[in-house]
């Protein structure tokens, strides 16, 4: 059973790796820190998979773990604390990509970097086309609260793009 | 700007990330949890060091009390210091339990609150210190005996008893004020922040983030 569960979670991580990359890329700009952060998220996903009760979508659960690790990391970096996640080898290889970004994407990423970490989590889930109910479940707030926040963020975004 | 176009831009981001990130699948399949050290472990230093320090103090204070069985005030000093040291040990054990049971699959708001509360454990330690404050003179008697081998009680004359009583009452009042100030609901008040000056940027950051979370939850 444990062996089967282990295989399941690695398959899930492989299948939804983009989700992890998007979260990490949104909260952390340094490539080396991104590698560490991805490893920490994968570590926490594997560790907490045993407690996952499948009452919510797998992706909602993965968002929760990924955002929780990323936001905690983001706060630590802000506080200039050392972050330690030693692993024997690199679990992920990241290459630079800035040159491929178009102007709109740069503007969107700049806007996201100006958001508070909790608002950023909502925006990412919204952009990934998650329902308000899934976002509410992941964040631990009401659906109406999610709607209000998304509207507010969209207004700000609209202003930014019209400037 | 329409939703669709924002999501289109976002999808470009996804494509870029997809081409620049490569997961080492062999390593993923072989990954062993005990090889990876979680960042949570960095939070363990404070409660573990506090626990070890106060276990030593508690044992020494008990030994001290037993060593001076003929003098009631030394027994009392040893008893008080043992009691508060054990309180600190229990508080540290609770804190360790909270850190080790952190569940990253909890809702984002809940976990971030839990994390922030752990960082504010200094508040709980300050509250215990506030309870200890009225017994400050006895701590002084203990320290003087242990470090300088001076029996302060022998130096006190009857005419200083009034002054000592006033000091005790004053410390009781200060202790009461501090305990009130250090309640979680007062955490955002400026005078509590003043009390906590010097406790580190981690605490300041935790207080600010708690404010952000409260604001985030209240907005609707």
Coordinates of C-alpha atoms in Angstrom, one line a residue:
Chain A
X1 CA 0.0 0.0 0.0
X2 CA 2.8 2.4 1.0
X3 CA 4.7 1.5 -2.2
X4 CA 1.6 2.1 -4.2
X5 CA 1.0 5.4 -2.5
X6 CA 4.6 6.4 -3.2
X7 CA 4.2 5.7 -6.9
X8 CA 0.9 7.6 -7.0
X9 CA 2.4 10.8 -5.5
X10 CA 5.4 10.8 -7.8
X11 CA 3.1 10.3 -10.8
X12 CA 0.9 13.1 -9.5
X13 CA 3.9 15.4 -9.1
X14 CA 5.1 14.5 -12.6
X15 CA 1.7 15.2 -14.1
X16 CA 1.2 18.5 -12.3
X17 CA 4.7 19.8 -12.2
X18 CA 3.7 22.9 -14.1
X19 CA 1.6 23.9 -11.2
X20 CA 4.6 23.8 -8.9
X21 CA 6.8 25.7 -11.3
X22 CA 4.1 28.5 -11.7
X23 CA 3.8 28.9 -7.9
X24 CA 7.6 28.9 -7.4
X25 CA 8.3 31.3 -10.3
X26 CA 5.7 33.7 -8.9
X27 CA 7.1 33.9 -5.4
X28 CA 10.8 33.6 -6.0
X29 CA 13.0 35.1 -8.7
X30 CA 16.4 33.7 -7.9
X31 CA 17.0 30.5 -10.0
X32 CA 19.0 28.7 -7.2
X33 CA 16.3 29.5 -4.6
X34 CA 13.7 28.3 -7.1
X35 CA 15.4 24.9 -7.2
X36 CA 15.4 24.7 -3.4
X37 CA 11.8 25.8 -3.2
X38 CA 10.7 23.2 -5.7
X39 CA 12.4 20.5 -3.7
X40 CA 10.8 21.7 -0.5
X41 CA 7.4 21.7 -2.1
X42 CA 7.9 18.2 -3.4
X43 CA 9.2 17.1 0.0
X44 CA 6.1 18.4 1.7
X45 CA 3.8 16.9 -1.0
X46 CA 5.2 13.5 -0.5
X47 CA 5.2 13.9 3.3
X48 CA 1.6 15.0 3.6
X49 CA 0.1 12.8 0.9
X50 CA -0.6 10.1 3.5
X51 CA -3.0 12.5 5.2
X52 CA -4.7 13.6 2.0
X53 CA -8.3 12.5 2.2
X54 CA -9.4 13.1 -1.4
X55 CA -12.3 15.3 -0.3
X56 CA -11.0 18.1 -2.5
X57 CA -9.4 17.9 -6.0
X58 CA -5.8 16.7 -6.1
X59 CA -4.8 20.0 -7.7
X60 CA -6.5 22.0 -5.0
X61 CA -4.6 20.0 -2.4
X62 CA -1.3 20.6 -4.4
X63 CA -2.0 24.3 -4.6
X64 CA -2.5 24.4 -0.8
X65 CA 0.8 22.7 -0.1
X66 CA 2.7 24.7 -2.8
X67 CA 1.4 28.1 -1.7
X68 CA 1.9 27.3 2.0
X69 CA 5.6 26.4 1.3
X70 CA 6.1 29.3 -1.1
X71 CA 4.5 31.9 1.1
X72 CA 6.5 30.8 4.1
X73 CA 9.7 30.8 2.0
X74 CA 8.8 34.3 0.6
X75 CA 8.4 35.6 4.2
X76 CA 11.7 34.1 5.2
X77 CA 13.6 35.6 2.3
X78 CA 12.0 39.0 3.2
X79 CA 13.3 38.4 6.7
X80 CA 16.8 37.5 5.3
X81 CA 16.9 34.2 6.9
X82 CA 18.9 31.3 5.6
X83 CA 16.9 28.6 3.9
X84 CA 18.2 25.0 4.1
X85 CA 17.0 22.1 2.0
X86 CA 20.0 20.0 1.2
X87 CA 19.4 17.2 -1.3
X88 CA 22.0 14.8 -2.8
X89 CA 21.3 15.9 -6.4
X90 CA 19.3 18.6 -8.2
X91 CA 15.7 17.5 -8.5
X92 CA 15.0 20.1 -11.1
X93 CA 17.1 21.9 -13.6
X94 CA 16.1 25.5 -14.4
X95 CA 17.4 27.6 -17.3
X96 CA 17.0 31.3 -17.8
X97 CA 14.1 32.4 -19.9
X98 CA 13.7 36.2 -19.6
X99 CA 14.5 36.9 -23.3
X100 CA 11.5 34.8 -24.4
X101 CA 9.0 36.9 -22.4
X102 CA 6.8 39.4 -24.3
X103 CA 5.9 42.8 -22.9
X104 CA 2.5 41.8 -21.6
X105 CA 3.8 38.9 -19.7
X106 CA 6.5 41.1 -18.1
X107 CA 3.8 43.6 -17.2
X108 CA 1.7 40.8 -15.7
X109 CA 4.6 39.4 -13.7
X110 CA 5.5 42.9 -12.5
X111 CA 1.9 43.4 -11.3
X112 CA 1.9 40.0 -9.5
X113 CA 5.1 40.9 -7.7
X114 CA 3.5 44.0 -6.3
X115 CA 0.6 42.0 -4.8
X116 CA 0.6 40.7 -1.2
X117 CA 1.4 37.0 -1.0
X118 CA -2.2 35.9 -0.2
X119 CA -3.7 38.0 -3.0
X120 CA -1.1 36.6 -5.4
X121 CA -2.1 33.0 -4.5
X122 CA -5.7 33.9 -5.4
X123 CA -4.7 35.4 -8.7
X124 CA -2.6 32.4 -9.7
X125 CA -5.4 30.0 -9.0
X126 CA -7.8 32.2 -10.9
X127 CA -5.5 32.5 -13.9
X128 CA -5.2 28.7 -13.8
X129 CA -9.0 28.6 -14.3
X130 CA -9.9 27.1 -10.9
X131 CA -13.4 27.7 -9.7
X132 CA -14.2 30.1 -6.9
X133 CA -15.2 27.1 -4.7
X134 CA -11.8 25.5 -5.2
X135 CA -10.0 28.8 -4.5
X136 CA -12.1 29.3 -1.4
X137 CA -11.3 25.7 -0.3
X138 CA -7.5 26.2 -0.8
X139 CA -7.4 29.6 0.9
X140 CA -9.8 28.8 3.8
X141 CA -12.1 31.8 3.1
X142 CA -15.7 32.1 1.9
X143 CA -16.6 31.9 -1.8
X144 CA -18.1 35.4 -1.7
X145 CA -14.8 36.7 -0.3
X146 CA -13.0 35.0 -3.2
X147 CA -15.3 36.8 -5.6
X148 CA -14.7 40.2 -4.0
X149 CA -11.0 39.8 -4.0
X150 CA -10.8 38.6 -7.6
X151 CA -12.9 41.6 -8.7
X152 CA -10.6 43.9 -6.9
X153 CA -7.5 42.4 -8.3
X154 CA -8.9 42.5 -11.8
X155 CA -9.7 46.1 -11.4
X156 CA -6.2 46.9 -10.3
X157 CA -4.8 44.8 -13.2
X158 CA -7.0 46.6 -15.7
X159 CA -5.8 49.9 -14.4
X160 CA -2.2 48.7 -14.7
X161 CA -2.6 47.5 -18.3
X162 CA -4.4 50.7 -19.3
X163 CA -1.7 53.0 -18.0
Chain B
X1 CA -8.8 44.0 -20.3
X2 CA -10.9 40.9 -20.7
X3 CA -10.3 37.8 -18.6
X4 CA -9.5 35.7 -21.6
X5 CA -6.5 37.8 -22.6
X6 CA -5.1 37.8 -19.1
X7 CA -5.3 34.1 -19.0
X8 CA -3.8 33.9 -22.5
X9 CA -0.8 35.9 -21.2
X10 CA -0.6 33.6 -18.3
X11 CA -0.6 30.6 -20.6
X12 CA 2.5 32.0 -22.3
X13 CA 4.2 32.0 -18.9
X14 CA 3.2 28.3 -18.5
X15 CA 4.8 27.5 -21.9
X16 CA 8.0 29.2 -21.1
X17 CA 8.2 27.5 -17.7
X18 CA 7.5 24.2 -19.4
X19 CA 10.5 24.5 -21.7
X20 CA 12.9 25.8 -19.1
X21 CA 12.2 23.5 -16.1
X22 CA 13.2 19.9 -16.2
X23 CA 12.2 17.6 -13.4
X24 CA 14.7 14.8 -12.6
X25 CA 12.2 12.0 -12.7
X26 CA 14.7 9.3 -11.7
X27 CA 15.6 11.2 -8.5
X28 CA 11.9 11.9 -7.9
X29 CA 11.2 8.2 -7.9
X30 CA 14.1 7.4 -5.6
X31 CA 13.6 10.3 -3.2
X32 CA 13.8 9.4 0.4
X33 CA 12.1 11.7 2.9
X34 CA 14.8 11.3 5.6
X35 CA 17.4 12.7 3.2
X36 CA 15.6 16.0 2.8
X37 CA 15.7 18.5 5.6
X38 CA 12.7 20.6 5.8
X39 CA 13.0 24.3 6.5
X40 CA 10.7 23.8 9.5
X41 CA 13.7 22.4 11.3
X42 CA 15.2 25.9 11.6
X43 CA 12.3 26.8 13.8
X44 CA 13.2 24.1 16.3
X45 CA 16.4 25.8 17.6
X46 CA 14.7 28.3 20.1
X47 CA 12.3 25.8 21.8
X48 CA 15.0 23.1 22.1
X49 CA 17.6 25.5 23.5
X50 CA 15.0 27.0 25.9
X51 CA 13.9 23.5 27.1
X52 CA 17.5 22.4 27.7
X53 CA 18.4 25.6 29.6
X54 CA 15.3 25.4 31.9
X55 CA 15.7 21.7 32.6
X56 CA 19.1 22.4 33.9
X57 CA 17.9 25.4 35.9
X58 CA 14.9 23.4 37.3
X59 CA 17.2 20.6 38.5
X60 CA 19.7 23.0 40.0
X61 CA 16.9 25.0 41.8
X62 CA 15.5 21.8 43.3
X63 CA 19.0 20.7 44.4
X64 CA 19.4 24.2 45.9
X65 CA 16.1 24.0 47.9
X66 CA 17.1 20.6 49.3
X67 CA 20.6 21.8 50.2
X68 CA 19.2 24.6 52.4
X69 CA 16.4 22.9 54.2
X70 CA 17.0 24.9 57.4
X71 CA 16.2 28.2 55.8
X72 CA 12.6 28.6 54.7
X73 CA 13.4 31.4 52.2
X74 CA 16.0 29.4 50.3
X75 CA 13.5 26.5 50.0
X76 CA 10.9 29.0 48.8
X77 CA 13.4 30.6 46.3
X78 CA 14.4 27.1 45.0
X79 CA 10.7 26.1 44.8
X80 CA 9.7 29.2 42.8
X81 CA 12.5 29.0 40.3
X82 CA 11.9 25.2 39.8
X83 CA 8.2 25.9 39.3
X84 CA 8.8 28.6 36.6
X85 CA 11.6 26.6 35.0
X86 CA 9.2 23.6 34.6
X87 CA 6.6 26.0 33.2
X88 CA 9.1 27.1 30.6
X89 CA 10.0 23.5 29.8
X90 CA 6.3 22.5 29.4
X91 CA 5.8 25.6 27.2
X92 CA 8.8 24.6 25.0
X93 CA 7.5 21.1 24.6
X94 CA 4.1 22.4 23.5
X95 CA 5.9 24.7 21.0
X96 CA 7.9 21.8 19.7
X97 CA 4.8 19.7 19.3
X98 CA 3.2 22.6 17.3
X99 CA 6.2 22.9 15.0
X100 CA 6.5 19.2 14.4
X101 CA 2.8 18.8 13.6
X102 CA 2.7 21.6 11.0
X103 CA 0.6 20.3 8.1
X104 CA 1.3 22.1 4.8
X105 CA -2.0 20.7 3.4
X106 CA -4.0 22.8 5.8
X107 CA -5.8 25.8 4.2
X108 CA -3.4 28.6 3.4
X109 CA -4.8 31.1 5.8
X110 CA -4.8 28.5 8.7
X111 CA -1.3 27.4 8.1
X112 CA 0.1 30.9 7.7
X113 CA -1.6 31.8 11.0
X114 CA -0.2 28.8 12.7
X115 CA 3.3 29.6 11.4
X116 CA 3.0 33.2 12.5
X117 CA 1.8 32.1 16.0
X118 CA 4.8 29.8 16.4
X119 CA 7.0 32.8 15.5
X120 CA 5.3 34.7 18.3
X121 CA 6.2 32.2 20.9
X122 CA 8.3 34.9 22.4
X123 CA 5.0 36.4 23.6
X124 CA 4.2 33.2 25.6
X125 CA 7.7 33.3 27.1
X126 CA 7.3 37.0 28.1
X127 CA 4.0 36.2 29.7
X128 CA 5.6 33.5 31.9
X129 CA 8.3 36.1 32.8
X130 CA 5.6 38.5 33.7
X131 CA 4.1 36.0 36.1
X132 CA 7.6 35.6 37.6
X133 CA 8.1 39.3 38.1
X134 CA 6.5 39.7 41.6
X135 CA 8.8 37.0 42.8
X136 CA 11.8 39.0 41.5
X137 CA 13.2 39.6 45.0
X138 CA 13.4 35.9 45.6
X139 CA 15.2 35.4 42.3
X140 CA 17.6 38.0 43.6
X141 CA 18.1 36.1 46.8
X142 CA 18.7 32.9 44.8
X143 CA 21.2 34.5 42.4
X144 CA 23.1 36.3 45.2
X145 CA 23.5 33.0 47.1
X146 CA 24.4 30.9 44.1
X147 CA 26.9 33.3 42.4
X148 CA 28.3 35.4 45.3
X149 CA 27.4 33.1 48.3
X150 CA 25.7 36.0 50.0
X151 CA 22.6 35.5 52.1
X152 CA 20.6 38.7 51.3
X153 CA 17.9 37.9 53.8
X154 CA 20.5 38.2 56.6
X155 CA 21.3 41.7 55.4
X156 CA 17.6 42.9 55.4
X157 CA 16.7 44.8 58.6
X158 CA 13.2 45.1 60.0
X159 CA 12.9 48.7 59.0
X160 CA 13.3 47.8 55.3
X161 CA 10.3 45.4 55.4
X162 CA 8.0 48.3 54.5
X163 CA 10.1 49.2 51.4
X164 CA 10.2 45.5 50.4
X165 CA 6.4 45.3 50.7
X166 CA 6.0 48.4 48.5
X167 CA 8.4 46.9 45.9
X168 CA 6.4 43.6 46.0
X169 CA 3.0 45.5 45.4
X170 CA 4.6 47.6 42.6
X171 CA 5.9 44.5 40.9
X172 CA 2.5 42.8 41.2
X173 CA 0.9 45.9 39.5
X174 CA 3.6 45.9 36.7
X175 CA 3.1 42.2 36.2
X176 CA -0.7 42.6 35.9
X177 CA -0.2 45.4 33.3
X178 CA 2.3 43.4 31.3
X179 CA 0.1 40.2 31.3
X180 CA -2.8 42.3 30.1
X181 CA -0.7 43.9 27.4
X182 CA 0.6 40.5 26.1
X183 CA -2.7 39.1 25.2
X184 CA -3.0 38.0 21.6
X185 CA -5.8 40.5 20.9
X186 CA -3.5 43.3 21.9
X187 CA -0.7 42.2 19.6
X188 CA -1.2 45.0 17.1
X189 CA -1.2 47.8 19.7
X190 CA 1.7 50.2 19.6
X191 CA 2.5 49.9 23.3
X192 CA 2.8 46.1 22.9
X193 CA 5.1 46.6 20.0
X194 CA 7.1 48.9 22.2
X195 CA 7.3 46.2 24.9
X196 CA 8.6 43.8 22.3
X197 CA 11.3 46.1 20.9
X198 CA 14.6 44.1 20.8
X199 CA 12.8 40.8 20.3
X200 CA 13.9 40.7 16.7
X201 CA 12.7 41.4 13.2
X202 CA 11.1 38.0 13.0
X203 CA 8.5 39.1 15.6
X204 CA 7.9 42.4 13.9
X205 CA 7.4 40.6 10.6
X206 CA 5.1 38.1 12.2
X207 CA 3.0 40.9 13.7
X208 CA 2.7 42.6 10.4
X209 CA 1.8 39.4 8.6
X210 CA -0.9 38.6 11.2
X211 CA -2.4 42.1 10.5
X212 CA -2.3 41.3 6.7
X213 CA -4.1 37.9 7.4
X214 CA -6.8 39.6 9.5
X215 CA -7.3 42.2 6.9
X216 CA -7.5 39.5 4.2
X217 CA -10.1 37.5 6.1
X218 CA -12.3 40.5 6.9
X219 CA -12.5 41.9 3.4
X220 CA -15.8 40.9 1.7

